[in-house]
């Protein structure tokens, strides 16, 4: 008789999800599924809206990284208005907005959502293992987390007009530059921010190396990795071409113009989830699934063009002899390398006088179809639109980062369940570890189904006949 | 004959002239009476009723009611304010007003009034009516979701542009703005330079491809609440 374990809701991730663990007749884990139980349908209801509204409209998918949707849509709409190259001030303002976003999102995830697990251990009392517990026991870290998030949010406000759901990027450019006063306000604090980035990176690195034996077998598996990279192979979070590599670093495709992403990436639908399952077309759904996000980006790029993050990248890859790192929990270390990179990029941009430029808009010849890609905090984000001669959207396809990580998250949960499930009961230890594995991907489940709501977790354990053997809820 | 006289608004005596409306006299005295369908360049029609005041005990639309010697007017009283609030609320639920992504946000008179009245959410149930978006004109978008039936466009087209692009059609809840063409705005003689293009108080008639060009913080009502310009006459 097969059995099923269900964990619902999953906590400290963005959105609402449910985990089901299926047991076979022998009581062994046969499969784990992370269900996304909400549905929103943005792709449908933006049809008919004017194209210039989309960057502002579609960012309402999410309150955590709306800037990513804002910019991905704006990049697509640049194509619709026939602009392939923005003016230098416009591109740099957008980049600053994006690095501000990356900075605040990574800080939020690390300090507010993940640090309780790393600081207190997976088995610590949930009453202590939360952000309030961190604030009590490690007040300096809690302050750092809050201040770093604030810094990123203020950059977003200065470039987009609001901390959440701004209007800065418009098709063909931006609607404002950065004033000298705003710039000086950020420059004043940048050294402190970079110092905190280094300290955060150290925590993530030390944690990973201290627990490397355990983590190597904690929801880890070999996978392909997909990311945008610059033409010279450098990490570029705002713009680049698509690269896919295997678990050992061989290139599957490279320097693909993302306007034709659909020739290389396909999506599969499964009946038990609203979230689709993307895969690399040439490898098929069985073998073509891949990971995106910090781990994939560090693995896929040839180098990072800021010195401290580049040194950290080499350090990171040294434990795998320069080959891609496939340890799920190494996402946190990779994420902190990116946090430092974002900080370095912000400093570089703040010292660039183009940010005070006034040439903010470019023009071109109108097109009917365009794709915008960006490396969002959680990974590659795809926006694809068709617009008719009346300027109204007729088709939209969004592949968000969490969707790309769908299969990997399922495998991570399955791996953890196989290792830690004993009997037909959901123990506290199992619940904790399933959540920790999912959290490594920083999933934004609202976004992934284009859905809404808080993210509590439910886990259910089900037998072969579909009977629920056990159920635990955490919210 | 002396054609100036005194009227009283909320206990304050102000000067008024024969031929003025209550709204004209109040504006000149720096007293703001909220309004939506009224526009200084158009003849008033008293259709939106947001400017309702109580004149000698009876509700009247200030934009059309002429002043008379010795009138006693209630403008800023709890009962009048509640009445206006109810009207504004109804406008929100009878259309599809999604301020959060509307390009008129910050420049929208309906939104600005809601802020002035402290409306954070409507008290009536949303109707979510099905409305059309007409993108047929090369330079102008007509989004019926946001129409409040103020008929400014109807009057501006006739009175200011010498055209007849818009009309009110239908009855009651189904009343809407129709265009004088085969079926869509693109069939009419409307031009983007027409006054009717920019006179819409909400985001129903908008110029194409210029949305969001003014950054947050520099939009009309980012700086001061609606009505401040009138109140500044006599602070």
XYZ file of C-alpha atoms in Angstrom:
710
model
C 0.000 0.000 0.000
C 1.403 3.427 -0.925
C 1.187 6.217 1.599
C 1.257 9.993 1.343
C 2.654 12.647 3.686
C 1.475 16.239 3.307
C 3.199 19.356 4.708
C 1.034 22.452 4.564
C 1.629 25.302 4.777
C 5.387 25.683 4.099
C 6.616 28.608 6.191
C 9.108 31.414 5.644
C 8.832 31.357 1.871
C 6.863 33.768 -0.277
C 3.455 32.443 -1.284
C 1.353 29.452 -0.313
C 2.375 25.860 -0.893
C 1.748 22.317 0.141
C 4.007 19.291 0.163
C 2.779 15.769 -0.384
C 5.039 12.808 0.286
C 3.875 9.567 -1.324
C 4.878 6.269 0.223
C 5.023 2.973 -1.623
C 3.672 -0.339 -0.410
C 6.817 -0.949 1.580
C 6.401 2.380 3.384
C 9.357 3.931 1.538
C 9.215 7.403 -0.034
C 8.329 7.002 -3.698
C 7.784 10.645 -4.651
C 7.468 14.128 -3.164
C 5.492 16.943 -4.670
C 5.510 20.631 -3.889
C 2.041 21.796 -4.886
C 1.305 25.354 -5.595
C -2.268 25.783 -4.606
C -3.019 29.250 -5.816
C -3.739 30.606 -9.238
C -3.827 34.126 -10.551
C -3.860 34.231 -14.315
C -1.951 37.433 -15.093
C -1.052 36.110 -18.527
C -4.735 36.091 -19.427
C -6.053 39.264 -17.880
C -3.382 41.602 -19.196
C -4.609 40.781 -22.691
C -6.223 43.874 -24.146
C -4.261 46.284 -21.971
C -2.036 48.907 -23.665
C 1.589 47.815 -23.832
C 3.048 50.797 -21.940
C 0.926 49.869 -18.929
C 2.391 46.371 -18.637
C 5.637 47.140 -16.732
C 3.576 48.825 -14.019
C 0.686 46.362 -14.108
C 2.547 43.067 -14.181
C 4.843 43.870 -11.266
C 1.734 43.467 -9.095
C 2.494 39.758 -9.331
C 4.694 40.222 -6.328
C 5.472 42.563 -3.455
C 8.903 41.035 -2.819
C 10.646 41.482 -6.131
C 8.249 43.613 -8.196
C 11.258 45.417 -9.680
C 12.236 42.229 -11.530
C 8.855 42.021 -13.243
C 8.835 45.766 -13.803
C 12.222 45.605 -15.546
C 11.655 42.351 -17.457
C 8.404 43.767 -18.839
C 10.043 47.121 -19.582
C 12.840 45.311 -21.455
C 10.241 43.451 -23.503
C 8.418 46.716 -24.202
C 11.704 48.336 -25.259
C 11.578 45.784 -28.060
C 7.953 46.632 -28.831
C 8.882 50.304 -29.317
C 11.891 49.200 -31.384
C 14.604 50.193 -28.925
C 17.479 47.714 -28.782
C 19.842 50.000 -26.935
C 18.861 52.408 -24.184
C 20.651 55.698 -23.621
C 23.530 55.269 -21.129
C 21.747 57.180 -18.318
C 18.586 55.102 -18.805
C 20.414 51.780 -18.774
C 22.439 52.739 -15.709
C 19.380 53.974 -13.780
C 17.651 50.685 -14.544
C 20.727 48.747 -13.488
C 20.925 50.689 -10.243
C 17.248 49.916 -9.606
C 17.921 46.242 -10.297
C 20.999 45.997 -8.076
C 19.033 47.772 -5.331
C 16.361 45.125 -5.763
C 18.886 42.277 -5.704
C 20.449 43.792 -2.601
C 17.227 44.104 -0.623
C 15.803 40.762 -1.729
C 18.937 38.763 -0.943
C 19.271 40.523 2.409
C 15.627 39.805 3.209
C 15.957 36.157 2.320
C 19.194 35.599 4.180
C 18.482 37.503 7.368
C 14.718 37.250 7.755
C 13.909 33.885 6.220
C 17.015 31.699 6.396
C 19.303 32.879 9.165
C 17.147 31.294 11.899
C 17.850 27.843 10.404
C 21.564 28.461 10.062
C 22.065 30.156 13.423
C 19.936 27.904 15.603
C 20.114 24.603 13.663
C 17.311 22.717 11.948
C 16.115 21.062 15.141
C 15.864 24.150 17.316
C 12.519 25.053 18.825
C 10.445 26.915 16.184
C 9.552 29.425 18.894
C 13.196 30.453 18.928
C 14.083 29.577 15.317
C 12.552 32.643 13.714
C 13.488 36.230 12.961
C 12.420 37.417 16.421
C 14.695 34.776 17.929
C 17.542 36.116 15.779
C 16.787 39.659 16.945
C 16.943 38.512 20.581
C 20.084 36.427 20.408
C 22.003 38.119 17.592
C 20.684 41.701 17.659
C 23.554 43.056 15.531
C 22.640 40.635 12.721
C 18.979 41.572 12.885
C 19.910 45.253 12.640
C 22.185 44.507 9.677
C 19.389 42.670 7.904
C 16.946 45.505 8.425
C 19.412 48.228 7.444
C 20.602 46.391 4.324
C 17.048 45.798 3.189
C 16.270 49.448 3.799
C 19.283 50.557 1.758
C 18.141 48.497 -1.233
C 14.570 49.715 -0.847
C 15.681 53.346 -0.752
C 17.607 52.829 -3.999
C 14.454 51.412 -5.549
C 12.479 54.416 -4.327
C 15.038 56.849 -5.750
C 14.987 55.176 -9.168
C 11.404 53.881 -9.447
C 9.543 56.520 -7.434
C 8.278 54.128 -4.755
C 9.808 51.345 -2.660
C 7.192 48.896 -3.925
C 5.453 49.047 -7.295
C 7.091 52.141 -8.778
C 6.930 53.456 -12.329
C 10.579 54.269 -13.164
C 11.115 52.079 -16.232
C 9.028 53.031 -19.260
C 9.207 51.531 -22.765
C 12.385 52.936 -24.289
C 13.944 54.306 -21.117
C 13.260 55.660 -17.644
C 11.276 58.616 -16.308
C 13.853 60.061 -13.941
C 17.545 60.221 -13.210
C 19.303 60.259 -9.840
C 19.830 63.646 -8.207
C 23.151 64.627 -6.656
C 21.493 64.706 -3.205
C 20.087 61.206 -3.650
C 23.449 59.938 -4.886
C 25.354 61.454 -1.981
C 22.882 59.950 0.480
C 23.677 56.469 -0.848
C 27.425 57.054 -1.138
C 27.543 57.994 2.534
C 26.447 54.480 3.578
C 27.931 52.298 0.840
C 31.108 51.381 2.738
C 29.087 50.180 5.712
C 26.862 48.174 3.381
C 29.860 46.519 1.737
C 31.321 45.669 5.129
C 28.052 43.976 6.061
C 28.001 42.155 2.711
C 31.452 40.713 3.505
C 30.303 39.663 6.970
C 27.169 37.994 5.571
C 29.220 36.173 2.972
C 31.515 34.928 5.749
C 28.562 33.545 7.735
C 27.191 31.686 4.701
C 30.598 30.345 3.737
C 31.540 29.233 7.242
C 28.197 27.560 7.707
C 28.476 25.656 4.442
C 32.046 24.503 5.045
C 31.368 23.480 8.667
C 28.399 21.332 7.580
C 29.679 20.307 4.180
C 29.366 16.550 4.790
C 25.763 16.811 5.912
C 24.794 19.363 3.259
C 26.353 17.387 0.403
C 23.666 14.807 1.056
C 20.869 17.212 2.024
C 18.401 17.418 -0.855
C 21.352 17.695 -3.235
C 21.541 16.276 -6.743
C 23.288 16.887 -10.047
C 21.429 19.238 -12.367
C 21.741 21.443 -15.397
C 22.074 25.183 -14.743
C 20.665 28.080 -16.766
C 21.583 31.756 -16.570
C 22.065 34.894 -18.576
C 25.735 35.734 -19.132
C 27.363 38.703 -20.766
C 28.909 38.321 -24.256
C 32.331 37.841 -22.625
C 30.961 35.233 -20.213
C 30.773 37.525 -17.187
C 27.910 37.392 -14.718
C 25.376 40.048 -15.681
C 22.204 40.268 -13.648
C 20.506 42.872 -15.850
C 21.217 41.772 -19.389
C 22.950 39.097 -21.430
C 22.504 35.971 -23.498
C 21.297 32.575 -22.379
C 23.708 29.852 -21.344
C 22.901 26.330 -20.145
C 25.474 23.962 -18.663
C 25.384 20.413 -17.385
C 26.079 19.371 -13.803
C 29.736 19.002 -14.734
C 29.992 22.272 -16.626
C 29.696 21.244 -20.288
C 27.777 23.773 -22.324
C 24.349 22.678 -23.610
C 23.801 25.992 -25.359
C 25.580 29.312 -25.080
C 25.176 32.973 -26.056
C 21.620 32.455 -27.228
C 19.763 35.667 -28.007
C 16.828 35.403 -25.625
C 14.394 36.689 -28.239
C 14.327 33.057 -29.398
C 14.263 31.472 -25.920
C 11.240 29.376 -26.905
C 13.377 27.338 -29.301
C 15.522 26.213 -26.378
C 13.181 26.122 -23.372
C 9.800 24.357 -23.287
C 7.236 23.942 -20.534
C 5.374 20.878 -19.323
C 2.092 20.915 -17.392
C 1.321 18.384 -14.660
C -2.170 17.814 -13.312
C -1.315 18.252 -9.639
C 0.236 21.737 -9.750
C -0.657 25.147 -11.151
C 3.068 25.679 -11.664
C 4.490 24.551 -14.994
C 7.673 22.505 -15.401
C 10.151 24.111 -17.818
C 12.923 22.100 -19.473
C 15.690 22.423 -22.034
C 14.005 21.309 -25.267
C 16.959 19.405 -26.710
C 17.171 17.182 -23.605
C 13.413 16.594 -23.180
C 11.319 16.875 -19.980
C 12.941 13.844 -18.353
C 16.532 15.147 -18.428
C 16.121 18.749 -19.490
C 15.072 20.310 -16.193
C 17.493 22.799 -14.747
C 18.183 25.134 -11.863
C 18.250 28.915 -11.941
C 19.186 31.513 -9.352
C 22.343 32.337 -7.439
C 23.819 28.814 -7.565
C 23.150 28.466 -11.306
C 24.533 31.937 -12.018
C 27.757 31.389 -10.117
C 28.143 28.003 -11.808
C 27.341 29.246 -15.313
C 29.371 32.440 -15.548
C 33.066 32.510 -16.483
C 33.863 35.303 -14.086
C 32.375 38.178 -12.098
C 33.432 41.684 -13.100
C 33.717 43.084 -9.571
C 36.897 42.161 -7.697
C 35.601 41.077 -4.295
C 32.745 38.979 -5.656
C 35.129 37.425 -8.198
C 37.514 36.404 -5.422
C 34.549 34.953 -3.544
C 33.436 33.045 -6.638
C 36.858 31.439 -7.037
C 36.812 30.559 -3.362
C 33.346 29.024 -3.797
C 34.369 26.903 -6.776
C 37.593 25.767 -5.141
C 35.704 23.222 -3.038
C 34.470 21.547 -6.237
C 37.781 21.888 -8.088
C 36.361 24.601 -10.340
C 33.441 22.446 -11.476
C 29.805 23.480 -10.903
C 28.616 23.120 -7.339
C 25.433 21.034 -7.119
C 24.838 21.227 -3.368
C 21.374 22.628 -2.792
C 22.302 24.396 0.444
C 25.197 26.119 -1.357
C 22.558 28.449 -2.772
C 22.947 30.514 0.386
C 26.675 30.983 -0.085
C 26.155 31.803 -3.772
C 23.412 34.263 -2.824
C 25.761 36.106 -0.486
C 28.418 36.328 -3.224
C 25.760 38.026 -5.341
C 24.831 40.314 -2.490
C 28.447 41.483 -2.391
C 28.488 41.785 -6.186
C 25.320 43.910 -6.082
C 26.917 46.127 -3.431
C 30.061 46.564 -5.521
C 27.958 47.371 -8.599
C 25.931 49.933 -6.675
C 29.149 51.658 -5.582
C 30.459 51.627 -9.148
C 27.215 53.105 -10.513
C 26.900 55.776 -7.834
C 30.274 57.109 -8.935
C 29.159 57.264 -12.566
C 28.073 60.734 -13.687
C 25.742 59.209 -16.294
C 23.265 58.743 -13.461
C 22.717 62.491 -13.503
C 22.282 62.468 -17.299
C 19.111 63.844 -18.829
C 18.960 61.807 -22.018
C 16.522 59.268 -20.641
C 14.451 58.042 -23.587
C 15.252 56.319 -26.891
C 12.945 55.788 -29.847
C 12.673 53.159 -32.551
C 10.368 51.471 -34.990
C 7.346 49.720 -33.546
C 7.338 45.885 -33.472
C 4.638 43.337 -32.777
C 6.442 40.870 -30.538
C 9.229 40.987 -28.012
C 10.885 39.121 -25.165
C 12.447 40.592 -22.019
C 14.725 38.585 -19.743
C 16.398 39.525 -16.517
C 18.235 37.689 -13.761
C 15.803 38.241 -10.876
C 16.970 37.493 -7.319
C 15.522 33.984 -7.620
C 16.775 33.351 -11.154
C 16.132 33.914 -14.833
C 12.807 35.636 -15.458
C 11.175 35.429 -18.908
C 8.541 37.885 -20.168
C 7.204 37.412 -23.696
C 4.507 39.587 -25.294
C 2.687 40.143 -28.561
C 1.066 43.540 -29.166
C -1.408 44.338 -31.960
C -1.578 47.420 -34.196
C -3.938 49.078 -31.668
C -1.136 48.924 -29.059
C -3.028 46.296 -27.063
C -1.402 43.121 -25.709
C -2.681 39.957 -27.391
C -0.378 37.347 -25.841
C 1.745 37.102 -22.715
C 3.933 34.265 -21.487
C 5.829 34.550 -18.217
C 8.303 31.969 -16.935
C 9.302 33.064 -13.468
C 12.392 31.887 -11.629
C 10.574 29.718 -9.136
C 8.876 27.899 -12.016
C 12.251 26.988 -13.466
C 13.232 25.617 -10.065
C 10.050 23.526 -9.851
C 11.565 20.108 -10.555
C 14.669 20.852 -8.433
C 12.509 21.800 -5.451
C 10.512 18.608 -5.803
C 13.719 16.587 -5.951
C 15.143 18.411 -2.947
C 12.046 17.594 -0.907
C 12.132 13.989 -2.088
C 15.784 13.648 -1.139
C 15.192 15.032 2.329
C 12.084 12.909 2.839
C 13.919 9.753 1.824
C 16.632 10.474 4.316
C 14.640 11.697 7.287
C 11.216 10.011 7.120
C 10.740 7.110 9.474
C 7.383 5.400 9.743
C 4.153 7.048 8.744
C 4.460 10.083 10.943
C 5.528 13.628 10.124
C 8.040 14.390 12.822
C 9.119 17.906 13.726
C 12.562 17.077 12.326
C 11.146 16.081 8.954
C 8.909 19.132 8.757
C 11.845 21.412 9.540
C 14.140 19.805 6.991
C 11.605 19.821 4.186
C 11.126 23.531 4.761
C 14.855 24.187 4.908
C 15.348 22.416 1.564
C 12.578 24.386 -0.136
C 13.808 27.631 1.380
C 17.269 27.196 -0.170
C 15.670 28.119 -3.498
C 14.103 31.256 -2.013
C 10.916 30.288 -3.799
C 8.354 32.933 -4.480
C 5.279 30.827 -4.907
C 2.916 33.754 -5.375
C 4.919 34.735 -8.333
C 5.268 31.284 -9.751
C 1.578 30.714 -10.153
C 1.083 34.415 -10.481
C -0.920 33.849 -7.299
C -1.413 35.687 -4.052
C -1.489 35.175 -0.309
C 0.735 34.377 2.625
C 2.880 31.323 2.626
C 2.094 28.895 5.329
C 3.081 25.228 4.757
C 1.005 22.080 4.985
C 2.585 18.617 4.791
C 0.459 15.536 4.293
C 1.488 11.903 4.322
C -0.629 9.724 2.054
C -0.746 6.002 1.405
C -1.109 4.215 -1.933
C -4.899 4.294 -1.719
C -4.826 8.049 -1.242
C -5.597 7.943 2.479
C -4.038 10.723 4.521
C -1.940 9.126 7.248
C -0.678 12.290 8.873
C -0.944 16.039 8.374
C 0.925 18.932 9.905
C 0.298 22.615 9.450
C 2.690 25.410 10.213
C 1.824 29.053 9.802
C -28.975 98.400 -9.241
C -26.215 97.055 -7.093
C -25.416 93.576 -8.418
C -23.101 92.471 -5.613
C -24.428 91.075 -2.396
C -23.527 88.785 0.479
C -24.050 85.067 0.818
C -23.023 82.824 3.683
C -21.064 79.578 3.304
C -20.611 77.558 6.499
C -21.222 80.679 8.587
C -18.685 82.765 6.665
C -20.062 85.776 4.820
C -18.631 86.236 1.319
C -19.260 88.536 -1.569
C -21.169 87.307 -4.600
C -22.249 88.825 -7.889
C -25.435 88.500 -9.831
C -25.027 85.772 -12.483
C -22.451 83.734 -10.613
C -23.054 80.171 -9.580
C -22.465 79.182 -5.978
C -19.282 77.446 -7.161
C -18.020 80.601 -8.910
C -18.568 82.715 -5.816
C -16.999 80.135 -3.521
C -13.943 79.759 -5.825
C -13.452 83.537 -5.836
C -13.570 83.557 -2.046
C -11.069 80.695 -1.728
C -13.644 78.149 -0.561
C -13.274 74.797 -2.307
C -16.386 72.890 -3.263
C -15.391 69.428 -4.598
C -16.413 68.693 -8.202
C -15.826 66.271 -11.072
C -17.995 67.058 -14.089
C -17.444 70.783 -13.733
C -14.612 72.372 -15.699
C -13.818 76.093 -15.990
C -13.840 75.990 -19.807
C -17.145 74.120 -20.115
C -20.767 74.977 -19.468
C -21.867 73.326 -16.216
C -24.439 70.525 -16.364
C -24.683 69.424 -12.739
C -24.425 65.737 -13.597
C -21.961 64.247 -11.114
C -23.529 65.857 -7.984
C -20.212 65.820 -6.139
C -20.564 69.588 -5.690
C -23.838 69.199 -3.847
C -24.307 71.835 -1.132
C -27.319 72.508 1.084
C -28.920 75.843 0.228
C -31.457 77.110 2.703
C -32.138 73.525 3.728
C -32.296 71.968 0.224
C -29.558 70.022 -1.619
C -28.423 71.781 -4.792
C -25.564 71.352 -7.290
C -23.239 74.307 -6.668
C -21.953 74.304 -10.255
C -25.349 75.214 -11.723
C -27.233 76.951 -8.887
C -27.106 80.751 -9.286
C -26.370 82.821 -6.211
C -29.076 84.949 -4.624
C -28.824 87.685 -2.070
C -28.664 86.347 1.473
C -28.317 82.661 0.579
C -27.212 80.458 3.474
C -25.114 77.521 2.215
C -23.736 74.453 3.964
C -20.586 73.091 2.276
C -18.239 71.624 4.869
C -20.653 69.842 7.209
C -20.639 66.149 8.183
C -23.901 65.455 6.336
C -22.791 67.109 3.096
C -19.369 65.491 3.218
C -20.927 62.063 3.765
C -23.244 62.591 0.834
C -20.318 63.440 -1.446
C -18.348 60.543 -0.138
C -21.189 58.194 -1.016
C -21.261 59.522 -4.580
C -17.509 59.108 -4.988
C -17.733 55.609 -3.551
C -20.397 54.681 -6.066
C -18.216 55.901 -8.940
C -15.446 53.595 -7.794
C -17.603 50.476 -7.567
C -19.542 51.137 -10.771
C -16.399 51.109 -12.904
C -13.128 49.212 -12.830
C -10.772 51.683 -11.204
C -7.418 50.041 -10.531
C -5.396 53.007 -9.321
C -2.402 50.816 -8.530
C -1.415 50.471 -12.161
C -3.447 53.221 -13.839
C -1.275 55.713 -15.692
C -3.576 58.529 -14.571
C -2.705 57.809 -10.941
C -1.408 60.995 -9.320
C -3.094 63.114 -11.980
C -6.600 61.678 -11.571
C -9.293 63.895 -10.102
C -11.400 60.964 -8.898
C -8.432 59.434 -7.078
C -7.460 62.842 -5.687
C -10.964 63.373 -4.348
C -10.926 59.940 -2.723
C -7.675 60.894 -0.982
C -9.113 64.245 0.051
C -12.126 62.456 1.521
C -9.955 59.872 3.241
C -11.537 56.986 1.337
C -9.284 53.948 1.673
C -11.831 51.389 0.475
C -15.340 51.693 -0.930
C -18.272 50.981 1.376
C -20.364 49.446 -1.441
C -19.763 46.119 -3.175
C -17.717 46.235 -6.388
C -19.838 45.681 -9.485
C -16.903 44.650 -11.724
C -18.825 45.512 -14.896
C -17.528 44.290 -18.248
C -16.230 47.316 -20.135
C -14.455 47.745 -23.435
C -11.046 49.129 -24.247
C -11.020 50.927 -27.608
C -7.501 51.176 -29.009
C -8.578 51.815 -32.596
C -7.442 55.460 -32.708
C -3.740 55.776 -33.572
C -3.013 58.327 -30.831
C -5.812 58.065 -28.260
C -6.953 55.177 -26.060
C -10.523 54.993 -24.787
C -10.759 52.766 -21.714
C -14.407 52.561 -20.673
C -13.423 50.766 -17.456
C -12.518 54.140 -15.974
C -15.369 56.301 -17.280
C -17.446 58.116 -14.637
C -19.975 59.605 -17.085
C -19.034 63.199 -16.322
C -19.615 64.079 -19.991
C -16.727 66.531 -20.072
C -15.585 64.923 -23.340
C -19.062 65.284 -24.837
C -19.130 69.010 -24.045
C -15.468 69.678 -24.903
C -15.866 68.089 -28.315
C -18.938 70.199 -29.066
C -18.140 73.454 -27.261
C -14.374 73.697 -27.640
C -13.428 71.513 -30.620
C -16.474 72.217 -32.784
C -16.922 68.475 -33.323
C -19.371 65.931 -32.030
C -17.190 62.931 -31.257
C -18.846 61.730 -28.026
C -22.388 61.209 -26.799
C -24.034 59.650 -23.796
C -25.946 56.554 -24.838
C -28.064 54.027 -22.939
C -29.953 54.376 -19.672
C -29.235 54.031 -15.959
C -26.486 51.591 -15.033
C -25.974 50.800 -18.730
C -25.423 54.398 -19.755
C -22.064 54.884 -21.436
C -20.083 57.181 -23.640
C -20.541 56.344 -27.302
C -18.543 57.641 -30.211
C -19.916 59.244 -33.330
C -18.390 56.818 -35.802
C -19.034 53.476 -37.419
C -18.187 51.779 -34.174
C -14.854 52.862 -32.718
C -12.930 56.000 -31.883
C -10.654 55.364 -34.851
C -13.637 55.971 -37.169
C -14.221 59.510 -35.851
C -12.613 62.822 -36.713
C -11.080 63.121 -33.251
C -7.485 64.409 -33.150
C -4.965 64.041 -30.351
C -4.714 67.845 -30.187
C -8.446 68.176 -29.423
C -9.358 69.604 -26.022
C -11.556 66.521 -25.547
C -8.383 64.414 -25.369
C -6.980 66.052 -22.266
C -10.114 67.125 -20.428
C -11.024 63.708 -18.977
C -10.765 63.873 -15.159
C -9.961 60.150 -14.959
C -7.969 57.701 -17.100
C -10.724 56.967 -19.599
C -9.466 59.089 -22.502
C -5.692 59.064 -22.600
C -2.963 59.978 -25.030
C -1.212 56.842 -26.200
C 2.418 56.010 -25.421
C 3.058 58.746 -22.861
C 1.844 56.974 -19.708
C 4.126 57.103 -16.638
C 6.461 59.649 -18.214
C 6.043 61.917 -15.192
C 7.797 60.282 -12.230
C 6.073 59.677 -8.913
C 6.551 62.786 -6.790
C 6.099 65.193 -9.685
C 2.505 64.411 -10.614
C -0.213 67.021 -10.023
C -1.636 65.638 -6.796
C 1.698 64.387 -5.411
C 2.376 67.977 -4.429
C -0.890 69.198 -2.933
C -4.403 67.809 -2.471
C -7.062 68.591 -5.048
C -8.680 71.962 -4.341
C -5.535 73.481 -2.845
C -5.200 75.848 -5.793
C -8.618 77.340 -4.972
C -7.991 77.459 -1.244
C -4.691 79.223 -1.835
C -6.553 82.263 -3.270
C -7.484 83.277 0.274
C -5.458 81.080 2.576
